[in-house]
Amino acid sequence: MVKGTVGAFLCVSLALFAIVAADDPYRFFTWNVTYGTIYPLGVPQGILINGQFPGPDIYSVTNDNLIISVFNSLDEPFLISWDGVQNRRNSYEDGVWGTTCPIPPGKNFTYILQVKDQIGSFYYFPSLGFHKAAGGFGGIRILSRPLIPVPFATPANDYTVLIGDWYKQNHTALKGILDSGHKLPFPDGVLINGRGSGASFTVEQGKTYRLRISNVGLQNSLNFRIQGHTLTLVEVEGTHTLQSTYSSLDVHVGQSYSVLVTADQPPKDYYIVVSTRFTSQVLTSTGVLHYSNSAGPVSGPIPGGPTIEIDWSLNQARSVRMNLTASGPRPNPQGSYHYGLINTTRTIRLQNSAGQVNGKQRYAVNSVSFIPADTPLKIADYFNIGGVFRVGSISDNPTGGGIYLDTSVMGADYRAFIEIVFENPEDIVQSWHLDGYNFFVVGMDGGTWSPASRSQYNLRDAIFRCTAQVYPNSWTAIYVALDNVGMWNLRSEFWARQYLGQQFYLRVYTTSTSLRDEYPIPKNALLCGRAQGRRTRPL
């Protein structure tokens, strides 16, 4: 009987994993998601993964298959999304409400991901409600395959550095504020790896270290710096960069950067500083770069950084460029794809706005404030369930009209090469993320975008990333090759804005049913809403 049970389990397991590449390695993870007591700012709250806050890092290599079994021990539904992992041909695994049914309380779900043709630094986070304000996030690193050259020497160690703003109020209280139609108050502090102060990283004198810095916070751009040390930028969200050196680095919400830091100073401890940008009240958190042969603790004033200077940040952003000669996930140089020579077939202009609907605060894109449907859009699409969403429910251009509610879905053709212009007429720094893709950030500037703005585009070595900032009363333009079929979330990473409607879904569609273009629905997919009671595919 035991032998039969084991055999049946193996058959089911093989069936589940058959859709991913059989020749690439598998990595297995088992996570238990619980509430737990943590004290990042002296107030107990938190969502833990395997008892950890932040959650455990995911270590992987290009093309690895990641089998992540998530047990939801919370008292409410839960989802994890993988910020920057492209889930190629497989948006069902993206872990946002538009693609994936939540894991019910007391149940589990196994994500089956492949980090196909990717390298770099990313993170995962809980995507439902306001869970992100309670933790449940962690780092993702995708290493190059052994024979693929990397444009810098192997560092002595490799650290994940998760930074973000934080509230003393728990996630249910914050969600309640938004549900009642109000804006969130200013955050209470800033965390470094889950701590309001005291995060420490040990280095040996004379050696070089890699820091993978991700802003996993809710709304604020942050500046990162280390007392007495410079930061050499080497990678941004899966792209090797020109190796520019900075005294400090702006990391906008949702973004990830890799820097090299050399322990080349006298042996003591040095401040690591993270502070808010573009805020009238500056929140600051400190950690410690600890030399293993340190002669003393941190000393001297905490090094200052930029505060409200927009031009400083804009100029730094423009200096972040692709290393054209370095290899990416494949051995060919990153610059071998000449994006600047490809004609775009469509221009989409997206303008963010804020306002009230029925007396409650809402946020919108091209006047549409997104409301979730009762069924994940991708699952409704697969089963051809009508009345869940309508393709074309958001315009390609700003309408100039008032904000209204809809389940906004924009259609797009598979293999099209398009231009998207993010227009920000507000006095905030906006941050936009597109699931399933990286894109070329070809231009950004103040004022109003017009076709004449294309004359200043960088058509040679623009950074290729998945999250881009837009400065106040400014625009940012990107080029995207739509080579990944699926239903993909395009959202503000300003989490209250995302929650109150500043997002939509890009349906990249083909009539092809070939596995070369898109995988079918996972056999173990959870079904909910109007899809409940249907069958995926037989195991």
XYZ file of C-alpha atoms in Angstrom, residues 123-491:
369
model
C 12.260 39.914 -4.971
C 8.977 38.232 -4.112
C 6.130 39.748 -2.115
C 2.514 39.082 -1.022
C 0.221 40.647 -3.594
C -3.263 40.511 -2.054
C -4.857 43.338 -0.104
C -2.276 45.147 1.971
C -0.276 42.089 3.076
C 2.868 43.717 1.693
C 2.728 46.143 4.638
C 3.184 43.196 7.034
C 6.153 41.423 5.441
C 6.080 38.156 3.518
C 8.749 39.436 1.114
C 12.234 38.157 0.337
C 15.060 38.304 -2.200
C 15.447 36.416 -5.459
C 18.837 36.005 -7.073
C 19.362 34.351 -10.450
C 23.023 33.557 -11.113
C 24.614 33.142 -14.533
C 25.324 29.626 -15.746
C 28.934 28.540 -15.102
C 30.185 28.990 -18.681
C 28.601 32.419 -19.210
C 31.107 35.221 -18.500
C 30.198 37.855 -15.914
C 31.766 41.325 -16.375
C 33.324 41.509 -12.908
C 35.326 39.265 -10.607
C 33.464 36.928 -8.278
C 32.825 38.902 -5.075
C 33.896 37.631 -1.667
C 30.241 37.426 -0.644
C 26.816 38.352 -1.954
C 24.265 40.066 0.318
C 20.547 40.715 -0.129
C 19.579 44.181 1.151
C 15.828 44.750 1.342
C 14.907 48.353 2.129
C 11.510 49.976 2.435
C 9.273 52.344 4.331
C 7.173 50.868 7.154
C 4.116 51.655 9.248
C 3.504 50.910 12.911
C -0.138 50.213 12.084
C -0.782 46.670 10.909
C -1.875 45.788 7.393
C -5.562 45.390 8.299
C -5.675 48.879 9.794
C -3.976 50.371 6.737
C -6.343 48.518 4.418
C -9.245 49.829 6.489
C -8.076 53.416 5.981
C -8.036 52.906 2.215
C -11.334 51.025 2.148
C -12.978 53.901 4.001
C -11.938 56.246 1.206
C -8.975 58.012 2.788
C -5.307 58.428 1.954
C -2.624 56.736 4.028
C -0.647 58.835 6.509
C 3.098 59.313 6.148
C 5.078 56.146 7.079
C 6.647 55.793 10.528
C 10.102 54.628 9.527
C 12.429 52.820 7.145
C 13.644 49.225 7.452
C 16.863 47.538 6.327
C 16.359 43.762 6.133
C 13.418 43.997 8.497
C 15.105 46.152 11.130
C 14.606 49.791 11.964
C 18.263 49.947 12.981
C 21.121 47.564 13.580
C 21.235 45.526 10.357
C 24.863 44.453 9.971
C 26.991 43.144 7.101
C 30.458 41.722 7.803
C 33.323 42.297 5.358
C 37.044 41.547 5.288
C 39.440 44.363 4.612
C 40.598 44.517 0.997
C 37.821 42.337 -0.399
C 34.893 43.281 -2.652
C 31.247 42.413 -1.968
C 28.034 42.435 -3.945
C 24.947 44.057 -2.427
C 21.595 43.311 -4.096
C 19.414 46.236 -3.038
C 15.623 46.122 -3.541
C 13.099 48.732 -2.450
C 10.250 46.514 -1.183
C 8.436 49.413 0.502
C 4.988 50.855 -0.074
C 5.508 54.317 -1.526
C 8.776 56.156 -0.929
C 11.882 56.463 -3.061
C 14.942 55.789 -0.902
C 18.585 56.813 -1.061
C 21.238 54.214 -0.139
C 24.793 55.076 0.912
C 27.696 53.744 2.978
C 29.924 55.993 5.062
C 33.366 56.380 3.470
C 32.682 53.929 0.620
C 31.602 54.184 -3.003
C 29.074 52.013 -4.828
C 29.923 50.543 -8.231
C 26.749 49.704 -10.117
C 26.961 46.390 -12.005
C 23.394 45.124 -12.573
C 19.829 46.419 -12.670
C 16.904 43.977 -12.698
C 18.671 41.392 -14.816
C 20.838 43.644 -17.003
C 24.563 44.216 -16.594
C 25.271 47.938 -16.556
C 28.129 50.220 -17.373
C 30.105 50.181 -14.145
C 29.557 53.724 -12.943
C 30.570 54.664 -9.411
C 28.288 56.602 -7.074
C 28.534 58.041 -3.580
C 24.856 57.178 -3.070
C 22.083 55.587 -5.096
C 18.385 56.403 -5.447
C 16.265 53.242 -5.393
C 12.649 53.955 -6.277
C 9.850 51.813 -4.937
C 9.807 48.378 -6.557
C 13.294 48.698 -8.079
C 16.375 46.458 -7.641
C 20.077 47.277 -8.098
C 23.338 45.365 -7.621
C 26.416 47.258 -6.488
C 29.975 46.263 -5.645
C 31.507 47.652 -2.459
C 35.200 47.272 -1.676
C 36.282 47.223 1.959
C 39.211 49.591 1.298
C 38.997 51.833 4.359
C 40.722 51.660 7.768
C 39.370 48.709 9.800
C 36.379 49.934 11.798
C 32.623 49.959 11.491
C 30.851 52.292 9.049
C 27.276 53.531 8.782
C 24.977 52.135 6.132
C 22.275 54.779 5.627
C 18.870 54.620 3.945
C 16.694 57.741 3.857
C 13.526 58.892 2.145
C 13.693 61.068 -0.951
C 11.374 63.889 -2.051
C 9.660 64.118 1.360
C 9.378 67.183 3.584
C 10.054 64.990 6.614
C 13.110 62.789 6.009
C 12.968 59.312 7.547
C 16.361 57.654 8.085
C 17.481 54.157 9.044
C 21.032 53.008 9.695
C 22.862 49.714 9.583
C 26.507 48.777 9.931
C 29.223 47.726 7.506
C 31.361 45.751 9.963
C 35.013 45.054 9.163
C 35.966 41.650 10.570
C 39.128 43.212 12.045
C 37.287 46.315 13.210
C 39.091 48.534 15.696
C 35.944 50.270 16.867
C 32.234 50.958 16.420
C 30.655 53.434 14.017
C 31.585 57.018 14.729
C 31.121 60.502 13.420
C 27.972 62.044 12.011
C 25.608 59.934 9.928
C 26.508 60.788 6.325
C 23.936 62.998 4.678
C 22.401 62.385 1.294
C 20.188 64.100 -1.244
C 16.704 65.001 -0.056
C 14.334 66.794 -2.451
C 16.645 67.380 -5.446
C 14.886 66.113 -8.583
C 17.628 67.036 -11.067
C 20.216 65.093 -9.056
C 18.093 61.948 -9.274
C 17.188 62.482 -12.938
C 20.825 62.873 -13.924
C 21.750 59.743 -12.007
C 18.936 57.808 -13.704
C 20.163 58.882 -17.136
C 23.658 57.655 -16.280
C 22.401 54.098 -15.690
C 23.092 52.393 -19.012
C 23.432 48.924 -20.445
C 26.849 47.302 -20.809
C 26.699 46.454 -24.522
C 29.657 44.055 -24.538
C 28.757 42.026 -21.445
C 26.894 38.750 -21.717
C 23.443 38.470 -20.201
C 21.787 35.108 -19.499
C 23.149 33.882 -22.844
C 26.741 34.151 -24.098
C 25.942 36.709 -26.809
C 26.537 40.357 -25.846
C 23.624 42.336 -24.429
C 24.123 44.900 -27.187
C 23.488 42.379 -29.965
C 19.764 43.234 -29.860
C 19.601 46.564 -31.715
C 16.315 47.844 -30.308
C 16.933 51.334 -31.678
C 16.711 50.064 -35.268
C 13.245 48.518 -34.836
C 10.198 50.528 -35.820
C 7.509 50.702 -33.159
C 4.038 49.682 -34.311
C 2.022 51.400 -31.586
C 2.327 54.210 -29.051
C 0.479 53.938 -25.728
C 0.363 57.018 -23.502
C -0.507 56.322 -19.865
C -1.331 59.173 -17.493
C -1.789 58.694 -13.756
C -4.370 60.699 -11.825
C -5.952 60.934 -8.389
C -9.465 61.914 -7.414
C -12.688 60.896 -5.754
C -15.362 58.475 -6.892
C -18.559 58.361 -4.852
C -16.839 60.402 -2.157
C -13.908 58.008 -1.767
C -10.266 58.341 -2.763
C -9.349 56.528 -5.980
C -6.377 56.466 -8.354
C -6.512 55.885 -12.099
C -4.671 55.286 -15.365
C -6.135 57.170 -18.346
C -9.140 57.952 -16.120
C -9.911 54.266 -15.394
C -9.637 53.099 -11.782
C -9.222 49.329 -11.787
C -11.605 47.146 -9.787
C -10.895 43.413 -9.452
C -13.357 41.013 -11.072
C -14.859 38.055 -9.219
C -12.635 35.669 -11.221
C -8.948 36.015 -12.182
C -8.873 37.426 -15.687
C -6.449 34.870 -17.099
C -8.531 31.976 -15.812
C -11.724 33.527 -17.185
C -9.928 33.967 -20.513
C -8.850 30.312 -20.566
C -12.364 28.998 -19.878
C -13.969 31.644 -22.107
C -16.181 32.894 -19.272
C -18.044 35.966 -20.462
C -18.813 39.095 -18.484
C -15.625 39.070 -16.387
C -13.664 41.662 -18.378
C -13.702 43.466 -21.689
C -10.612 43.927 -23.852
C -10.306 47.598 -24.761
C -11.823 48.871 -21.519
C -8.919 51.313 -21.182
C -7.811 53.775 -23.846
C -4.350 54.004 -25.435
C -4.297 57.719 -24.579
C -5.317 60.000 -21.711
C -8.974 60.905 -21.991
C -8.945 64.065 -19.892
C -12.212 62.960 -18.303
C -13.132 62.189 -14.737
C -12.189 58.989 -12.956
C -14.513 56.007 -13.318
C -14.380 52.362 -12.184
C -13.855 49.382 -14.490
C -11.926 46.118 -14.779
C -9.486 47.606 -17.249
C -7.812 45.317 -19.805
C -5.817 46.525 -22.805
C -5.288 44.197 -25.755
C -1.924 43.858 -27.488
C -0.564 41.702 -30.289
C 2.035 39.040 -29.638
C 5.423 39.968 -31.145
C 4.528 43.635 -31.583
C 7.214 46.190 -30.712
C 5.588 49.122 -28.939
C 6.316 52.437 -27.279
C 4.757 53.273 -23.904
C 4.949 56.796 -22.504
C 4.215 57.250 -18.802
C 2.975 60.790 -18.153
C 2.978 62.068 -14.585
C 1.201 65.430 -14.135
C 1.244 65.086 -10.332
C 3.697 66.315 -7.690
C 4.887 62.824 -6.709
C 7.549 60.443 -7.973
C 5.684 57.639 -9.704
C 7.048 54.117 -10.204
C 5.631 51.734 -12.825
C 6.146 47.984 -13.110
C 5.186 45.569 -15.901
C 4.955 41.880 -15.029
C 6.267 39.366 -17.560
C 8.708 41.750 -19.224
C 11.791 43.875 -19.199
C 11.751 47.049 -21.294
C 14.171 49.643 -22.608
C 13.938 52.980 -20.752
C 14.667 55.157 -23.774
C 13.912 58.576 -22.326
C 12.764 60.653 -19.364
C 12.432 64.383 -18.886
C 10.378 67.108 -17.287
C 7.365 68.769 -18.870
C 4.911 67.342 -21.374
C 5.797 64.555 -23.793
C 5.260 65.103 -27.523
C 6.400 63.222 -30.632
C 9.298 65.684 -30.813
C 10.547 64.255 -27.497
C 11.729 61.183 -29.412
C 14.696 63.192 -30.699
C 16.310 62.847 -27.271
C 15.708 59.075 -26.897
C 18.660 56.823 -26.134
C 18.483 54.291 -28.953
C 21.821 52.617 -28.251
C 22.402 51.561 -24.639
C 19.241 52.311 -22.647
C 18.852 50.280 -19.476
C 16.669 47.168 -19.861
C 14.605 46.685 -16.712
C 11.077 45.993 -15.389
C 10.363 48.995 -13.105
C 10.795 52.643 -14.109
C 10.331 55.894 -12.208
C 8.579 58.994 -13.519
C 9.500 62.264 -11.838
C 6.924 64.914 -10.855
C 5.342 66.723 -13.805
C 7.496 64.626 -16.102
C 7.414 61.690 -18.508
C 9.290 58.441 -19.046
C 9.252 56.519 -22.344
C 9.944 52.810 -22.794
C 10.176 50.360 -25.696
C 8.743 46.868 -25.180
C 9.042 43.790 -27.400
C 5.824 41.869 -26.688
C 7.343 38.397 -26.878
C 5.578 36.847 -23.859
C 1.960 35.760 -24.336
C -0.283 36.147 -21.306
C -2.268 38.458 -19.042
C 0.241 40.826 -17.474
C -0.254 43.336 -14.673
C 0.952 46.892 -15.339
C 0.777 48.798 -12.057
